[in-house]
XYZ file of C-alpha atoms in Angstrom:
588
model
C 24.130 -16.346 104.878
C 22.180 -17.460 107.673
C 19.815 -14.935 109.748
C 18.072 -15.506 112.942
C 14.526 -13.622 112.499
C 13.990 -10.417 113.936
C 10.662 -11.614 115.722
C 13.390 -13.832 117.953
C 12.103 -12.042 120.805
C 8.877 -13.048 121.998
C 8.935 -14.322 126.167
C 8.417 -17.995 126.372
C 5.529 -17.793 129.066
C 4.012 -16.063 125.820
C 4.624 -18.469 123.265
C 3.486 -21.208 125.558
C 0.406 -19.331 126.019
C -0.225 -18.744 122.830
C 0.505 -22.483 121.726
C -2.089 -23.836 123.946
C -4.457 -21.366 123.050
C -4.693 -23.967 119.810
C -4.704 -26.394 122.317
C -8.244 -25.175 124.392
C -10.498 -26.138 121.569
C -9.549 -29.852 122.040
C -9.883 -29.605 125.829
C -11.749 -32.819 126.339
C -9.091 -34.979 124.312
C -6.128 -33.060 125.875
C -8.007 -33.817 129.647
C -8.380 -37.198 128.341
C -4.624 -37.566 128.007
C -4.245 -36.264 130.926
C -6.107 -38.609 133.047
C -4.706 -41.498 131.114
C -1.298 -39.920 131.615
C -1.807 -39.171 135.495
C -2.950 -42.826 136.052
C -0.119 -44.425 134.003
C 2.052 -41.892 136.180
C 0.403 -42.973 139.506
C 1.107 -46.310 139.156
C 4.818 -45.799 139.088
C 5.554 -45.639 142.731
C 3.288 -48.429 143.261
C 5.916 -50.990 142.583
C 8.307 -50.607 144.968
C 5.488 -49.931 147.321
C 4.248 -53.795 146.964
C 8.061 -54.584 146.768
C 8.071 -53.787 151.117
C 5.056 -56.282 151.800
C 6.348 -58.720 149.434
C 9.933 -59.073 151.031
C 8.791 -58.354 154.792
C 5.735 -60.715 154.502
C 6.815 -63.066 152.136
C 10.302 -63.737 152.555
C 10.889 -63.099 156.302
C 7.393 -63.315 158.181
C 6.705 -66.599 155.759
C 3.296 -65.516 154.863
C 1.340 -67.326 152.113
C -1.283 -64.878 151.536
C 0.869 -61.867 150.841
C 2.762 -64.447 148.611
C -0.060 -65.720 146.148
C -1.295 -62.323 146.495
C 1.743 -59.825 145.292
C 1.892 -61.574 141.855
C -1.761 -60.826 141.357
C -1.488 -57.077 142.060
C 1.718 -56.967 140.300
C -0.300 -58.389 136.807
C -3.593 -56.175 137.842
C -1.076 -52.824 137.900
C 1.001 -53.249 134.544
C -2.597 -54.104 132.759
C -4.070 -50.650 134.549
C -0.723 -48.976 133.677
C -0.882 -50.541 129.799
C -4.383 -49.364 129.607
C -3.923 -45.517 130.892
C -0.835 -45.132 128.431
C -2.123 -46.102 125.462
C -5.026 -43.873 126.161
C -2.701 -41.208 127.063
C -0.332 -41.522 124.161
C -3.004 -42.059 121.761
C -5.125 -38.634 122.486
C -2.093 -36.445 123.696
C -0.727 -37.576 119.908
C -4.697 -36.322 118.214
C -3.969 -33.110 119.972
C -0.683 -32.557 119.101
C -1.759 -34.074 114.963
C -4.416 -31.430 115.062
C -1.986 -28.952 116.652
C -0.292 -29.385 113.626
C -3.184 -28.914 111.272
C -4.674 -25.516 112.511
C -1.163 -24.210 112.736
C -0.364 -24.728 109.039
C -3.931 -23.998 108.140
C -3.678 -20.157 109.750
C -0.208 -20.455 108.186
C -1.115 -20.379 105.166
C -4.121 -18.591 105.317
C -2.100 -15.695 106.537
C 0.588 -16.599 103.376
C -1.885 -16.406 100.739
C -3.110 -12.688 102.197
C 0.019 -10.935 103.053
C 0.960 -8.118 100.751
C 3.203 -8.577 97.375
C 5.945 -6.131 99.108
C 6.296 -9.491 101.695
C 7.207 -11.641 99.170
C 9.837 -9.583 98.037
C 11.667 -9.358 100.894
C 11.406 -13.055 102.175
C 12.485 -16.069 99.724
C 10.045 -18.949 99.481
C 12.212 -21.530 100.237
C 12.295 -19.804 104.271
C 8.075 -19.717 104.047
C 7.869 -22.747 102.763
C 10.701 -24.408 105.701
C 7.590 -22.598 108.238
C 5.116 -24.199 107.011
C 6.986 -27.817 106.912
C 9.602 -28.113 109.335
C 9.041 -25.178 112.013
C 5.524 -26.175 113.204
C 6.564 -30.341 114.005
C 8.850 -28.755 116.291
C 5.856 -26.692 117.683
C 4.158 -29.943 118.123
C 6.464 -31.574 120.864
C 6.588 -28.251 122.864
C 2.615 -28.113 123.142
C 2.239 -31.389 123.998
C 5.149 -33.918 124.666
C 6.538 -31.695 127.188
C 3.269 -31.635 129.123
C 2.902 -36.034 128.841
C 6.525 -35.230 130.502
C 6.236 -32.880 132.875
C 3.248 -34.088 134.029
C 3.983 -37.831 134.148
C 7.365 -37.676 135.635
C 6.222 -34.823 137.900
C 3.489 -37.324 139.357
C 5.740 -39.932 139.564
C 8.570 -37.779 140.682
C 5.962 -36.679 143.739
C 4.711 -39.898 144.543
C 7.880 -41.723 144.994
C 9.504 -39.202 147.136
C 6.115 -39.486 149.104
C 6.973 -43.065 149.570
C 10.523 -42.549 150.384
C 9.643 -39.585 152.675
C 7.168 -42.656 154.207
C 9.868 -44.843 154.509
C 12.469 -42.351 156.017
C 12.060 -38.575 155.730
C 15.927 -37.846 156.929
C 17.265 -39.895 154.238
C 14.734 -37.868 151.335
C 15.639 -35.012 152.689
C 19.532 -35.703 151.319
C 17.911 -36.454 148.132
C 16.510 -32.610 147.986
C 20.475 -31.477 147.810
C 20.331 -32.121 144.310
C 17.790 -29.619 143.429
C 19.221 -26.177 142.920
C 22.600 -27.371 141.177
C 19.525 -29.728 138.537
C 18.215 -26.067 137.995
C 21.406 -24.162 137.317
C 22.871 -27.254 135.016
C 18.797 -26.673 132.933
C 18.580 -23.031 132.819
C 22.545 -22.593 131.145
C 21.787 -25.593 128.642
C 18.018 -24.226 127.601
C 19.524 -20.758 126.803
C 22.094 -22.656 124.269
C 18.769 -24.570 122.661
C 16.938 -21.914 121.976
C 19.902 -20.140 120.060
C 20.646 -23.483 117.950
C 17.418 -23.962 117.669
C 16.408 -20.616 115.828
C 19.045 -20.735 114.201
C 18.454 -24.254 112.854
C 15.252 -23.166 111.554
C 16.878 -20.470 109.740
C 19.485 -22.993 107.700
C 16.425 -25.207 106.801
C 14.480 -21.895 105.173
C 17.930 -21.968 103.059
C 18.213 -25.727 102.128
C 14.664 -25.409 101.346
C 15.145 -22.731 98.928
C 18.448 -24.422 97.355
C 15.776 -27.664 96.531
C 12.786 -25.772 95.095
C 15.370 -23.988 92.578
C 17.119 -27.110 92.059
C 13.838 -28.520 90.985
C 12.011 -25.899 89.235
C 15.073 -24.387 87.732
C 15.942 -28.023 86.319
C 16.734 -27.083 82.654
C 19.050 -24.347 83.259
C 20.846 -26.722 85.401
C 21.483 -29.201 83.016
C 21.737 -26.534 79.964
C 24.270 -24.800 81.379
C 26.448 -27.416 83.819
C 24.815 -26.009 86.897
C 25.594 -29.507 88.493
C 28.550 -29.071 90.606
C 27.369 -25.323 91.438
C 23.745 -26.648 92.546
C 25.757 -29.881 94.485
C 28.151 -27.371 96.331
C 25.280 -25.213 97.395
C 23.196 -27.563 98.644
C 26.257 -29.478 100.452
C 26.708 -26.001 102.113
C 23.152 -25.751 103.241
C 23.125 -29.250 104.190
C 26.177 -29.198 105.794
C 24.908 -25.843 107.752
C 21.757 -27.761 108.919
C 24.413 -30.833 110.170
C 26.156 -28.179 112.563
C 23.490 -26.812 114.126
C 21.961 -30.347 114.395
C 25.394 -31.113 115.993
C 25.479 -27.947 118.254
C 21.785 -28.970 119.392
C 23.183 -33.096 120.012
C 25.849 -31.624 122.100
C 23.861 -29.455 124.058
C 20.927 -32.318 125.028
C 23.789 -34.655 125.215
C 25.268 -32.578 127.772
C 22.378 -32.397 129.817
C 21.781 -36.069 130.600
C 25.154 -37.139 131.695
C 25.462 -34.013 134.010
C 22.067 -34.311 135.524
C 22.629 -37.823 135.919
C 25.913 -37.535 137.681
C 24.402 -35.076 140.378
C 22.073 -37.030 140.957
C 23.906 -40.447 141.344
C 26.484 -38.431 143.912
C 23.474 -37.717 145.695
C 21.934 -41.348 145.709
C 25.667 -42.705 146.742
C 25.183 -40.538 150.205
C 21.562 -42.083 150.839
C 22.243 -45.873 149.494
C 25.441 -44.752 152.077
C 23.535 -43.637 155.116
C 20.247 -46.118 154.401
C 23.223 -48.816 155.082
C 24.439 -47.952 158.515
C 20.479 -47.551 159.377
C 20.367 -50.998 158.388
C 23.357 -52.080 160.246
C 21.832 -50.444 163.023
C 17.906 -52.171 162.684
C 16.382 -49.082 162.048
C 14.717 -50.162 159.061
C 13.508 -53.351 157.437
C 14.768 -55.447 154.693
C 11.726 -54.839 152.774
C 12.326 -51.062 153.737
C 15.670 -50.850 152.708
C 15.175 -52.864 149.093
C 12.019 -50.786 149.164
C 13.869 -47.512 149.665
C 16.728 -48.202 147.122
C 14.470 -49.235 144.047
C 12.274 -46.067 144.512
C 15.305 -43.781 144.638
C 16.776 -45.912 141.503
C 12.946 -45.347 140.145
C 13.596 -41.608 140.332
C 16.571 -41.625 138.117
C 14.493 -42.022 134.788
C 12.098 -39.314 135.286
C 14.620 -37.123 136.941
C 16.471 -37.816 133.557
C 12.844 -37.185 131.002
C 12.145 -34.091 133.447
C 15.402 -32.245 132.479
C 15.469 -33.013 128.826
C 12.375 -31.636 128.472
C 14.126 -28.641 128.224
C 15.207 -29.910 124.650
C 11.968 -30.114 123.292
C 10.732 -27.186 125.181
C 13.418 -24.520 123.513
C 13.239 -26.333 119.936
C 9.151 -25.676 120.180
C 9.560 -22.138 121.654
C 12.376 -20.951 119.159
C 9.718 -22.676 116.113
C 6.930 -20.529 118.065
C 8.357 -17.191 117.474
C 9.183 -17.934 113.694
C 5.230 -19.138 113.338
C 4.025 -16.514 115.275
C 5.957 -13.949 113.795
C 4.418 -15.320 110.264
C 0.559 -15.553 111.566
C 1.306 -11.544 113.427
C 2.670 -9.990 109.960
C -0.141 -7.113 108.739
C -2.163 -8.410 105.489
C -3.144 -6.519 102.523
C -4.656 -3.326 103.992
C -8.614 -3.172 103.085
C -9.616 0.159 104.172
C -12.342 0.580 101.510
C -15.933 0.511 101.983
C -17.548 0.829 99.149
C -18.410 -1.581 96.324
C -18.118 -1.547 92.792
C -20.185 -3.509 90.529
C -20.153 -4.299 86.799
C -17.528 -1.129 86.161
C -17.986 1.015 83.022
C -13.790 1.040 83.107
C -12.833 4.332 82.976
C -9.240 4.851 84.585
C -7.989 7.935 85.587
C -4.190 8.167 86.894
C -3.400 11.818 89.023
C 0.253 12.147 89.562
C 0.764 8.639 90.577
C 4.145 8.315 92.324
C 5.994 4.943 93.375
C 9.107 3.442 94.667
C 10.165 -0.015 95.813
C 10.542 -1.115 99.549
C 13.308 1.845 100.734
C 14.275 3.144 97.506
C 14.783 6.462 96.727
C 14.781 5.862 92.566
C 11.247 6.855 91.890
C 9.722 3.867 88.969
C 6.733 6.024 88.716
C 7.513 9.671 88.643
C 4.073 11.937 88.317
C 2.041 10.289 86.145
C -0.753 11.116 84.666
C -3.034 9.631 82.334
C -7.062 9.446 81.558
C -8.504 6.111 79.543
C -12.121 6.266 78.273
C -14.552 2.857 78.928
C -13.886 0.752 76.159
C -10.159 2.093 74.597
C -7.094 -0.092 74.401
C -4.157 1.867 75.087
C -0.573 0.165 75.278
C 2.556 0.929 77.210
C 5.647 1.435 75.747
C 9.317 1.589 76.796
C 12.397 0.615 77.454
C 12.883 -2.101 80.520
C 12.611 -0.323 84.061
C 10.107 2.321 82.747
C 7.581 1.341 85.177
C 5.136 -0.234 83.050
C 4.497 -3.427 84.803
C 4.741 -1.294 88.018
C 1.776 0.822 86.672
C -0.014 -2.182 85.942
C 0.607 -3.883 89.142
C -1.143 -0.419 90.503
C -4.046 -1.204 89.448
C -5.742 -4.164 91.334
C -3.738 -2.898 94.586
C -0.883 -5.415 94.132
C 1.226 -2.217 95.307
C 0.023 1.163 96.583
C 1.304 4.797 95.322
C 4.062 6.684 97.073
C 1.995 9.851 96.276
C -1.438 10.339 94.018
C -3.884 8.983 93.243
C -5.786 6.103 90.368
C -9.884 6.738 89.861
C -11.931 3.941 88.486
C -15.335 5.074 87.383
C -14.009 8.491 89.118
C -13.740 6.641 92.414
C -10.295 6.364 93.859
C -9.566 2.503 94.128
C -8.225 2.985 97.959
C -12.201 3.435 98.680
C -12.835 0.247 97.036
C -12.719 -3.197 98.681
C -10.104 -4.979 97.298
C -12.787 -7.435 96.724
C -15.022 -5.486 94.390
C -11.781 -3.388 92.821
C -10.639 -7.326 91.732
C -14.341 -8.615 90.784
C -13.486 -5.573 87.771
C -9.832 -6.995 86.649
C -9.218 -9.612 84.899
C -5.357 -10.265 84.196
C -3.265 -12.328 81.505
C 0.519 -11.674 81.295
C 3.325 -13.414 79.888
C 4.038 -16.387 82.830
C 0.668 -17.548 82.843
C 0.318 -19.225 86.427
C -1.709 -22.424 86.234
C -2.157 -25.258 89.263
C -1.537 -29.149 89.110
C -5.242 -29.492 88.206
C -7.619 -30.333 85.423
C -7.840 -28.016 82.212
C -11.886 -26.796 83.318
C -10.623 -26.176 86.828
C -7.913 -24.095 85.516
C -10.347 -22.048 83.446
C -12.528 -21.959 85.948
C -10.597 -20.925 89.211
C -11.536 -19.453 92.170
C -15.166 -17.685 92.373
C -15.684 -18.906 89.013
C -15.433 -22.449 90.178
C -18.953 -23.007 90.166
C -19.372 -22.028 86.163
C -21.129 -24.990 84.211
C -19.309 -27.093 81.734
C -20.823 -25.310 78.846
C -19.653 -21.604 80.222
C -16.324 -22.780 80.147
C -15.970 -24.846 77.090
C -17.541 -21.012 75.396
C -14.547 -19.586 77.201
C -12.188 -22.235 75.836
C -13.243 -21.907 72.292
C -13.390 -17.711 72.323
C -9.753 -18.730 73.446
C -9.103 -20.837 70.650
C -7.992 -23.526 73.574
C -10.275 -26.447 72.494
C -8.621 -27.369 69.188
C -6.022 -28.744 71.825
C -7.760 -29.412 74.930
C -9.821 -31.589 72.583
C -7.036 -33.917 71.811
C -6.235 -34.302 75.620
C -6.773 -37.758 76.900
C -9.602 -36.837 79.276
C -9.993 -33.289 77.144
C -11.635 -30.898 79.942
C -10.846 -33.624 82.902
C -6.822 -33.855 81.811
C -4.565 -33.063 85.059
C -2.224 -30.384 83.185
C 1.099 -30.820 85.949
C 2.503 -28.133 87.871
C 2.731 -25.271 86.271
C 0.843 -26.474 82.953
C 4.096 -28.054 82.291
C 2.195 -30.708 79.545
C 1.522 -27.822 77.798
C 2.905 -25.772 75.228
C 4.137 -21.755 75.967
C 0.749 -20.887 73.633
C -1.364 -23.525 75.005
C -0.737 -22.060 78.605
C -1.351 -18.425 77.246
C -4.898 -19.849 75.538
C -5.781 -20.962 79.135
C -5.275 -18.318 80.988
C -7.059 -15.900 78.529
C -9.796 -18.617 78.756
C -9.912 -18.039 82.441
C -10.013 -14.108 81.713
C -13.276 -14.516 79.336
C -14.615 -16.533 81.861
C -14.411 -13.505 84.589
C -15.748 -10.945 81.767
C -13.908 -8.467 83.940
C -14.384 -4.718 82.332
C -10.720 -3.947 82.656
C -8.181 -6.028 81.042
C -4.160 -5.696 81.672
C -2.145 -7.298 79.283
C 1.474 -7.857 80.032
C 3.517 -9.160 77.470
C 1.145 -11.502 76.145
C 2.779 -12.690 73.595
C 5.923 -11.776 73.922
C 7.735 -15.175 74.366
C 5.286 -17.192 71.804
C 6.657 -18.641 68.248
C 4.657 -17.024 65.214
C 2.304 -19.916 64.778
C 1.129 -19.811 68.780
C 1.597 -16.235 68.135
C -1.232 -16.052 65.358
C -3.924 -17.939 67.668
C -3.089 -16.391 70.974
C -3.164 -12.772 69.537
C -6.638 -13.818 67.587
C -7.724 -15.144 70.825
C -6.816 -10.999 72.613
C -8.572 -9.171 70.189
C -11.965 -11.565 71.163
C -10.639 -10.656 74.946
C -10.784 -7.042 74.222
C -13.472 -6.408 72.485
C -15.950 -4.145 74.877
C -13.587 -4.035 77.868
C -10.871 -0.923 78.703
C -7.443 -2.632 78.180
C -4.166 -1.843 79.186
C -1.257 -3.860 76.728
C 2.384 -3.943 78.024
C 4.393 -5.033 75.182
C 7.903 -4.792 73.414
C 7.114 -6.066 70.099
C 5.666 -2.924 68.882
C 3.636 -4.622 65.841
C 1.098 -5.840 68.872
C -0.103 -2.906 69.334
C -0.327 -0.897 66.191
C -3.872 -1.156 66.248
C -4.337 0.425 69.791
C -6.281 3.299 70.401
C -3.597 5.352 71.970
C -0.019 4.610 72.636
C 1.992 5.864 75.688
C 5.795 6.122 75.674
C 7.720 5.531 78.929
C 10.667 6.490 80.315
C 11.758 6.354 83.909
C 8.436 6.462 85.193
C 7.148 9.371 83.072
C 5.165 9.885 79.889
C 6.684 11.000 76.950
C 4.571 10.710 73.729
C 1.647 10.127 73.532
C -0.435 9.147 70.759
C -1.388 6.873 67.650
C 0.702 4.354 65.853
C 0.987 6.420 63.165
C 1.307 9.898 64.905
C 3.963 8.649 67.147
C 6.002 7.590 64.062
C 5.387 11.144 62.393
C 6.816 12.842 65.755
C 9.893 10.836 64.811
C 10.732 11.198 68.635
C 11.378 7.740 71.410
C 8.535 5.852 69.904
C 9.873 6.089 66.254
C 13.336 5.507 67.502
C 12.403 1.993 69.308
C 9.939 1.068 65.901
C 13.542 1.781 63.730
C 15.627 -0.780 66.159
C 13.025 -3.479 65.623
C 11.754 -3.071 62.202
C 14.466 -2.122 60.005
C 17.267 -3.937 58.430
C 20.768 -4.225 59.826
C 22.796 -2.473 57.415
C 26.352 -4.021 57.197
């Protein structure tokens, strides 16, 4: 189902001023085109100016000079004219390149800071269509349609200087044309914009119906997905066809009916400019003169009102960018700054719900952790375990309450120093199409030596494989880690968590999805991660945990036991229960 964006609203005077506030930095370029634009456009109505000499002088006077001489200007203007548009095309096209580039660049610097709620309400397949296909149709509105409308104004304006020269009463018939040109524009670049948006809106969906084709490959094939994943993306193509159509029919439509106003119009003049002829009021050399400057006019006449085209499909890409670029990033209202934490966590009634939900998945809770203790969450699925987890580094904010690190609430932090104290391993490790070492070492660690993270590699137990890697530390992994094994990409990304020696740890389903053998090094691997730090395990395979300080049950957002492996299964209450359904034997 394709939606038009709700930021569809923005005036185009603002867009436009908007767009060329990317533009100002590269004033001297953009003034550069300009120039070389303006004198390619300047030379236009010089042709059919020399055109009146040559004829009068040439052909009917019988003068030699103006004959050898016409051919020379005639060379000397197309080399001026070659000159000025190259220049012209060649800088207007750096400006609209770099257009481009700081576009996507505040794009996605905006992308990579909005808020986790965002994400959940847009699919990536639409962001990603922004970043790719939205702002090249920016490009043409910022600058093709000024090489347009200010080439073919300048050449509009100097011809109809010369013709007004030549014979004002006849230009003046040309001027009939005018008001019907800008009725025929104005009714066409309402229908543009509207395709146009919603064009952008169908390639945000064919996007999306690509990136899961791709990175949801095997359950494709595992499952016949083929003729499913070929309809869909026939539909989305198929969508982005129709509004391609409904745009062709729209510029198409704007040509021919331009074009015949305007040849009605030249009919009456080539008309009247005849009986002046008849009558000697003008010359031949006039008259030929005359006619090839109002033919002249036709082509820019035709550029000037398909600008509109370009204009609307820039605009209606505007608003979507825009409305990307204006969306509020992760509030940062904290001032202070923690360093080196001691890890104590304190949760006060902690509330939360999703987006407009009115199902609480944190209901009240409360719960202290000492520096240093490993306590684990259990519970059933939707018991708001990763939700309390996601809490913590401000991924998501509380409905009501309030969570105390070192006994400062974490809404005084800056998100900055709140993160410097996290470190974070759950059970989709995310890794980038990049080496093994840069992996480890990512972001502000990026500047750890060799040795630091081979330690953090081996604490990991990752170099028994990373060693046989071709190019060991230097070994491009693919996206994803996809070379690598489910354990090998856990071993990483607890690497990368030594690395940080962060004094809170959150541990979400670690190991959940590992075989027993990846199981046995990844879990060895944890308990070197642990050791010293607060840590917070979300797990369903209870024997994880048995060793944990303190054990929490949850259900529907609440705590309800309490306690140590052992003590929990002495209560013989929810904990007990879920340690019965993994642990015993089916009995038949």
């Amino acid at each position: 189902m394709i939606q038009i964006p709700d930021d569809a609203t923005m005036g185009s005077l603002t867009l436009y001023r908007r767009l060329m506030r990317y533009v100002a930095p590269h004033w001297r370029v953009f003034m550069l085109s300009i120039l070389g634009i303006a004198v390619a456009a300047a030379t236009e109505p010089l042709l059919p100016a020399l055109m009146k000499p040559m004829l009068d002088g040439g052909f009917v006077q019988k003068d030699g000079g103006i004959m050898r001489m016409v051919p020379l200007y005639i060379v000397l203007l197309f080399l001026v004219r070659g000159i000025a548009t190259f220049v012209g095309a060649y800088a207007i096209n750096w400006v609209g390149n770099r257009l481009v580039m700081d576009l996507r660049v505040d794009m996605f610097g905006k992308l990579i800071r909005l808020p986790n709620a965002y994400f959940d309400d847009h699919v990536s397949g639409n962001l990603i269509s922004k970043l790719t296909y939205d702002v090249t149709q920016v490009s043409a509105a910022a600058t093709n349609v000024v090489v347009i409308t200010v080439k073919d104004t300048l050449i509009i304006a100097g011809l109809l200087g010369w013709l007004v020269y030549l014979n004002w009463k006849l230009t003046l018939l040309s001027l009939i044309m005018g008001p019907a040109i800008a009725l025929v524009i104005r009714v066409i670049s309402k229908k543009l914009r509207e395709s146009s948006r919603a064009m952008q809106a169908a390639m945000g969906e064919i996007t999306q119906v690509l990136e899961e084709g791709i990175e949801c490959n095997p359950v494709v094939k595992l499952y016949g997905g083929h003729e499913y994943e070929s309809k869909r993306f026939h539909d989305s193509a198929n969508l982005v066809r129709r509004f391609n159509m409904k745009q062709a029919a729209a510029a198409a439509a704007n040509v021919p009916i331009v074009q015949l106003i305007a040849s009605i119009s030249v009919a009456i003049i080539i008309y009247f400019a005849t009986l002046q002829s008849q009558a000697d009021k003008t010359t031949v050399g006039g008259f030929v003169s005359f006619i090839i400057a109002m033919m002249m006019l036709t082509a820019p006449l035709k550029r000037i009102t398909s600008v509109s085209e370009f204009m609307q499909r820039g605009l209606a890409a505007a608003e979507s960018i825009f409305g990307l670029i204006d969306e509020a990033i992760e509030p940062d209202e904290g001032k202070a700054v923690l360093k080196g934490a001691r890890g104590e966590l304190i949760f006060e009634a902690v509330s939360f719900s999703y987006g407009n939900e009115s199902r609480l998945a944190l209901d009240q809770f409360s719960l202290s952790i000492s520096p240093g203790e490993t306590v684990a969450l259990v519970g059933s699925s939707g018991s708001g375990k990763s939700t309390l987890a996601n809490l913590i580094p401000r991924f998501y904010h509380p409905t009501s309450g309030r969570i105390l690190l070192d006994g400062r609430d974490i809404r005084d932090l800056t998100l900055e120093s709140l993160r410097d104290n996290i470190a974070f391993v759950s059970q989709n490790v995310v890794l980038f199409n990049d080496t093994v070492s840069a992996n480890i070492a990512y972001g502000k660690m990026g500047g750890a030596g060799r040795s630091e993270i081979e330690a953090a590699a081996k604490a990991a137990h990752a170099m028994e494989f990373i060693g046989e890697m071709p190019q060991g530390m230097d070994t491009l992994i693919g996206e994803n880690g996809v070379k690598l094994s489910g354990g090998q990409r856990q071993r990483l990304g607890i690497a990368r968590a030594l690395l940080k020696d962060a004094p809170v740890l959150i541990l979400d389903e670690a190991t959940s999805a590992l075989d027993s053998e990846s199981e046995k090094h990844v879990q060895a691997a944890l308990e070197t991660l642990m050791q010293g730090r607060t840590t917070i395990v979300i797990a369903h395979r209870l024997s994880t945990i048995e060793k944990a300080d303190r054990i929490v049950v949850m259900q529907k957002g609440r705590v309800m036991e309490i306690g140590r492996h052992a003590e929990l299964l002495e209560m013989n209450g929810i904990y007990a229960n879920l340690y019965r359904i993994q642990y015993e034997p089916v009995r038949s």
